[in-house]
Short mmCIF file of C-alpha atoms in Angstrom, two decimals:
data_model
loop_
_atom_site.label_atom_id
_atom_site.label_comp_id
_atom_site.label_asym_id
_atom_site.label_seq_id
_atom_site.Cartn_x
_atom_site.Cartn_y
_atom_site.Cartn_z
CA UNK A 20 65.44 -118.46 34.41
CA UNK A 21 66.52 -119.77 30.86
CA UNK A 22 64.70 -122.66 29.37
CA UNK A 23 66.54 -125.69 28.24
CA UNK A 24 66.31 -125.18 24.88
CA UNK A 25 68.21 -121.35 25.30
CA UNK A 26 70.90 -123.25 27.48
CA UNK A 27 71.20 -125.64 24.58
CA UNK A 28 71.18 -122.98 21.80
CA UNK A 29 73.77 -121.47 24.66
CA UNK A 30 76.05 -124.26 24.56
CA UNK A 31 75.97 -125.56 20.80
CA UNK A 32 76.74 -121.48 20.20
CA UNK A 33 79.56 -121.45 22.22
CA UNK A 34 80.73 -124.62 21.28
CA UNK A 35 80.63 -123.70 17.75
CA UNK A 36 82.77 -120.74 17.70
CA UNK A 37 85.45 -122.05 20.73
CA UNK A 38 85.70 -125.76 18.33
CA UNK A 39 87.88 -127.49 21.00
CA UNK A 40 88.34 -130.28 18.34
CA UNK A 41 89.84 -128.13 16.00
CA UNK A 42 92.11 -126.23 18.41
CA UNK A 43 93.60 -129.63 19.44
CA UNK A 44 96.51 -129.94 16.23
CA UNK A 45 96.92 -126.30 17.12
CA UNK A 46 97.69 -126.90 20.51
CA UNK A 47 100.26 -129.25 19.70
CA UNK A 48 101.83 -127.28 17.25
CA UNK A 49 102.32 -124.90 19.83
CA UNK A 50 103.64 -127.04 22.86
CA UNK A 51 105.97 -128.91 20.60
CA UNK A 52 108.64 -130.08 23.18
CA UNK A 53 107.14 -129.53 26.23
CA UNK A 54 106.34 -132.59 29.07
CA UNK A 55 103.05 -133.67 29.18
CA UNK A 56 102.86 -131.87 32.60
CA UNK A 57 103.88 -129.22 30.81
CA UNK A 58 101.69 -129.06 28.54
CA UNK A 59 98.93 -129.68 31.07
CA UNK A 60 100.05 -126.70 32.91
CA UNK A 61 99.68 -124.35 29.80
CA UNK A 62 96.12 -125.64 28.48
CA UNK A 63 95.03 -125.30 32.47
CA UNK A 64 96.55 -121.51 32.40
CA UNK A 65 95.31 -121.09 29.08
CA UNK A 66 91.69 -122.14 29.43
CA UNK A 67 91.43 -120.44 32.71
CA UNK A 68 92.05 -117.13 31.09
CA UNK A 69 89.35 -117.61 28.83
CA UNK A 70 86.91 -118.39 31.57
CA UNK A 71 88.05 -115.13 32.98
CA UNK A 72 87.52 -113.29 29.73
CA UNK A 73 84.32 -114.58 28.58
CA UNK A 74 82.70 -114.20 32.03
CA UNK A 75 83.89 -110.74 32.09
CA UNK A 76 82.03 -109.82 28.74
CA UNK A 77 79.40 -112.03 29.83
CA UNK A 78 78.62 -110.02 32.93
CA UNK A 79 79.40 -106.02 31.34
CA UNK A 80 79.39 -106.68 27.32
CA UNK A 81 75.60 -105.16 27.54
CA UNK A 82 76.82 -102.37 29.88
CA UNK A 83 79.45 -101.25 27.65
CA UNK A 84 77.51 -101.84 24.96
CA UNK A 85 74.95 -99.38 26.25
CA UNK A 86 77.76 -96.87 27.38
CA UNK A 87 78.43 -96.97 23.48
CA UNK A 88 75.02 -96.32 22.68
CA UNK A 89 74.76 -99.64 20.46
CA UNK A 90 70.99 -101.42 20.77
CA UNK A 91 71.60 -105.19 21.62
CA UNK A 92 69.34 -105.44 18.45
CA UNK A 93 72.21 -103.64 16.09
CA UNK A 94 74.67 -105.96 18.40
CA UNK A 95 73.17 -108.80 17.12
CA UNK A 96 72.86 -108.33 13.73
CA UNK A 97 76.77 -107.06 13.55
CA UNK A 98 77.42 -110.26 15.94
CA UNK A 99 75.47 -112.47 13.72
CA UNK A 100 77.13 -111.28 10.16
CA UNK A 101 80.64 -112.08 12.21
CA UNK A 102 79.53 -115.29 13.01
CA UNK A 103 78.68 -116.05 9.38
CA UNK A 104 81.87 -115.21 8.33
CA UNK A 105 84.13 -117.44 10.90
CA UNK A 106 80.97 -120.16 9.73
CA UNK A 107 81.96 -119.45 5.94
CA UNK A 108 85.74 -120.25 6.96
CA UNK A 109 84.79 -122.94 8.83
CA UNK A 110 82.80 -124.98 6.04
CA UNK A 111 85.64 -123.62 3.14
CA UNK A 112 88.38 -124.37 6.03
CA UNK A 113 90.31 -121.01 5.95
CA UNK A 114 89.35 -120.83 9.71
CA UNK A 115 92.15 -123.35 10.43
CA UNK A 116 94.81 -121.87 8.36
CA UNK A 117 94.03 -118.74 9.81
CA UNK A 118 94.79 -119.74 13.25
CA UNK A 119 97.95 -121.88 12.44
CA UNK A 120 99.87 -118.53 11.06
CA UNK A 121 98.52 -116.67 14.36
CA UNK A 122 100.23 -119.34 16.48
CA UNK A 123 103.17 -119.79 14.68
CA UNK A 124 103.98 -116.47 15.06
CA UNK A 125 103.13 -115.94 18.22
CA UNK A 126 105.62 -118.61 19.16
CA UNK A 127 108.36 -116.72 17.49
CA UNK A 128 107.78 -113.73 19.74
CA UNK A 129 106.57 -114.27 22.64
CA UNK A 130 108.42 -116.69 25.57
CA UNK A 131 107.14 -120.27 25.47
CA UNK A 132 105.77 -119.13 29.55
CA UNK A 133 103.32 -116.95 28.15
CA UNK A 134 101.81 -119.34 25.23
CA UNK A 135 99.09 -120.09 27.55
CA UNK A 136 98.25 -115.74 27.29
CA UNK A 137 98.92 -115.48 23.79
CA UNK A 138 98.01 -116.98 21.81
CA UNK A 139 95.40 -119.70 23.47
CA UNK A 140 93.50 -117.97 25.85
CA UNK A 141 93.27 -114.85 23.21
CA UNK A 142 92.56 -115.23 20.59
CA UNK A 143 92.75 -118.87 19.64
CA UNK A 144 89.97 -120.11 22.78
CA UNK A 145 88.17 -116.53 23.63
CA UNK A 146 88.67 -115.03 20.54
CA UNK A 147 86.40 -112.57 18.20
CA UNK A 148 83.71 -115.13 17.84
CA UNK A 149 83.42 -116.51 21.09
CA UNK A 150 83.79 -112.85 22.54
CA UNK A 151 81.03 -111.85 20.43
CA UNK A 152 78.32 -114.88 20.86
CA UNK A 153 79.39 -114.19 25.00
CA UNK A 154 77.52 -110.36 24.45
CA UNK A 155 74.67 -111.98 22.04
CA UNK A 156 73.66 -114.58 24.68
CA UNK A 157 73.86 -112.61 27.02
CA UNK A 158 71.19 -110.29 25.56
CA UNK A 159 68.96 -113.00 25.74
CA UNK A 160 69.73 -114.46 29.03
CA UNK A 161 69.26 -110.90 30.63
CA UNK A 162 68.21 -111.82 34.25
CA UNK A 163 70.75 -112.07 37.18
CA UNK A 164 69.84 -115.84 37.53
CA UNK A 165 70.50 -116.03 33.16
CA UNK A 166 73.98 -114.73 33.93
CA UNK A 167 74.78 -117.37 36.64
CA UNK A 168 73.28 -120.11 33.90
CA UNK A 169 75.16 -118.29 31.02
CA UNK A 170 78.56 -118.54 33.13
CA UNK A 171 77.83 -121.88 34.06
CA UNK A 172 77.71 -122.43 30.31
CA UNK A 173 81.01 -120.88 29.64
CA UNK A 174 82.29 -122.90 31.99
CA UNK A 175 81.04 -126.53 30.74
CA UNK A 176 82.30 -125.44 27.29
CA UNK A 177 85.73 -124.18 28.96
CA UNK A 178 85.91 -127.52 30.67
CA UNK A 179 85.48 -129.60 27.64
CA UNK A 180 87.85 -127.49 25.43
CA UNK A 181 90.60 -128.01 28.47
CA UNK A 182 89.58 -131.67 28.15
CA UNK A 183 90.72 -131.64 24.21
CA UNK A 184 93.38 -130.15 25.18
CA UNK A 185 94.82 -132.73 27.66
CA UNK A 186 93.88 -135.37 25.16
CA UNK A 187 94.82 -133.61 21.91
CA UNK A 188 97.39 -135.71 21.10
CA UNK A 189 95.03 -138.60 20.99
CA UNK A 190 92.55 -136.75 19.56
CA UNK A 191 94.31 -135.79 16.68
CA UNK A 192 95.48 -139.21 15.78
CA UNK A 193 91.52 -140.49 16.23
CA UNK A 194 90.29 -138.09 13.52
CA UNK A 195 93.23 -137.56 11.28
CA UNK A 196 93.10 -135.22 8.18
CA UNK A 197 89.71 -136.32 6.81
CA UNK A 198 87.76 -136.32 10.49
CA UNK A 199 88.57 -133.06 11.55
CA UNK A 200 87.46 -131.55 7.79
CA UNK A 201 84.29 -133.24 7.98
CA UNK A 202 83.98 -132.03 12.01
CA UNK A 203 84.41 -128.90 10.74
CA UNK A 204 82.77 -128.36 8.18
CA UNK A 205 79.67 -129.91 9.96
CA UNK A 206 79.71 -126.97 12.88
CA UNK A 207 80.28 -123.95 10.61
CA UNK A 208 76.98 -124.89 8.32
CA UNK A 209 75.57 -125.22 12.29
CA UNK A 210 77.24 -121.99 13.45
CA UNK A 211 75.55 -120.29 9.63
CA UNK A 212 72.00 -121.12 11.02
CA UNK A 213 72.98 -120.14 14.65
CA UNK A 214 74.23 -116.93 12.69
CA UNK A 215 71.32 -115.94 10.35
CA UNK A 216 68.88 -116.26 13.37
CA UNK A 217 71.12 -113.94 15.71
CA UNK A 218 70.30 -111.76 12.86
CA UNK A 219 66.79 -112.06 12.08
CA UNK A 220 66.28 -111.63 15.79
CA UNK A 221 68.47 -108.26 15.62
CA UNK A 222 66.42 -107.30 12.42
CA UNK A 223 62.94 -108.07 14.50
CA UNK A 224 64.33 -106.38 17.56
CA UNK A 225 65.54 -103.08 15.21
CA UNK A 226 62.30 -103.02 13.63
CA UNK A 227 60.02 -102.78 16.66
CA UNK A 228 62.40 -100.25 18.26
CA UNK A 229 61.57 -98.29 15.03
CA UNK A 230 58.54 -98.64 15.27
CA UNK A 231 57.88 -97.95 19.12
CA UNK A 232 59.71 -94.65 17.92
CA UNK A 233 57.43 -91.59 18.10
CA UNK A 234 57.45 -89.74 14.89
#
């Protein structure tokens, strides 16, 4: 069983790299014209997917991993140096651009039905990052029982991004311009620590495989 402070390093992780608050605008951009039941309908579809997705890699990312023949110790380090990188866009804010020109034009291809597909469930909600801290936690969280608690994780942080979404339109108008760059900025220099530790404990767990190596 996990302690509480893995479930919390769990959640803030996932948290991080989903950032309901900053998928909100996005979300609007992309329903623009809909009915609020509408739109309720496509953030329900859309986080549901991602449930489905991130459980999925929660449950086999370490089997496939090992299929691959990659250590969960090289995993995290590559995992880790990922998660730097969306935390460098996050705190110089090229994260958000990023994902505006991914929606807009996804919305210029695909029918307005399958928005809640592509591009919210993937990649805007389970995208690289979230995919990726999925597989690192659940390295940690190894046990049957850690799975059920990481899932239950995924869930609570699936639950509160569908809740931004349903309220994004009051959301958005609450932080404005200046709020969401300071909310942002605030959780990638959090997601930078998360990151350099997912890669110090990669770099510990490399080392002692080297040296429990017989030469």
């Amino acid at each position: 069983m996990a302690s509480a402070d893995q479930l919390i390093n769990a959640f803030t992780t996932l948290l991080v790299t989903i950032d309901p608050p900053g998928l909100a605008p996005i979300f609007l951009g992309l329903t623009t014209g809909m009915s609020r039941a509408e739109r309720t309908q496509v953030a329900l579809r859309g986080s549901t997917i991602a449930f489905i997705i991130l459980a999925v890699f929660a449950l086999f990312g370490a089997s496939v991993l090992g299929v691959l023949g990659i250590s969960i110790g090289a995993f995290r380090i590559a995992g880790g140096l990922l998660l730097f990188w969306i935390a460098f866009e996050m705190v110089f804010e090229r994260r958000q651009e990023r994902k505006e020109k991914a929606s807009e034009a996804a919305v210029t291809k695909d029918h307005i039905e399958n928005i809640a597909v592509f591009p919210l469930a993937l990649p805007l909600i389970a995208g690289p990052g979230a995919i990726s801290a999925t597989i690192l936690l659940a390295g940690t969280l190894a046990t049957s029982v850690g799975k059920a608690q990481l899932i239950a994780v995924i869930a609570a942080n699936l639950l509160l991004t569908l809740l931004m979404l349903l309220i994004a339109d009051r959301l958005d108008r609450f932080l404005g311009v200046t709020g969401r760059a300071i909310l942002t900025r605030l959780l990638g220099v959090i997601l930078a620590a998360l990151a350099v530790q997912f890669v110090v404990d990669g770099a510990k767990a490399a080392l002692n495989l080297i040296s429990a190596t017989p030469h």
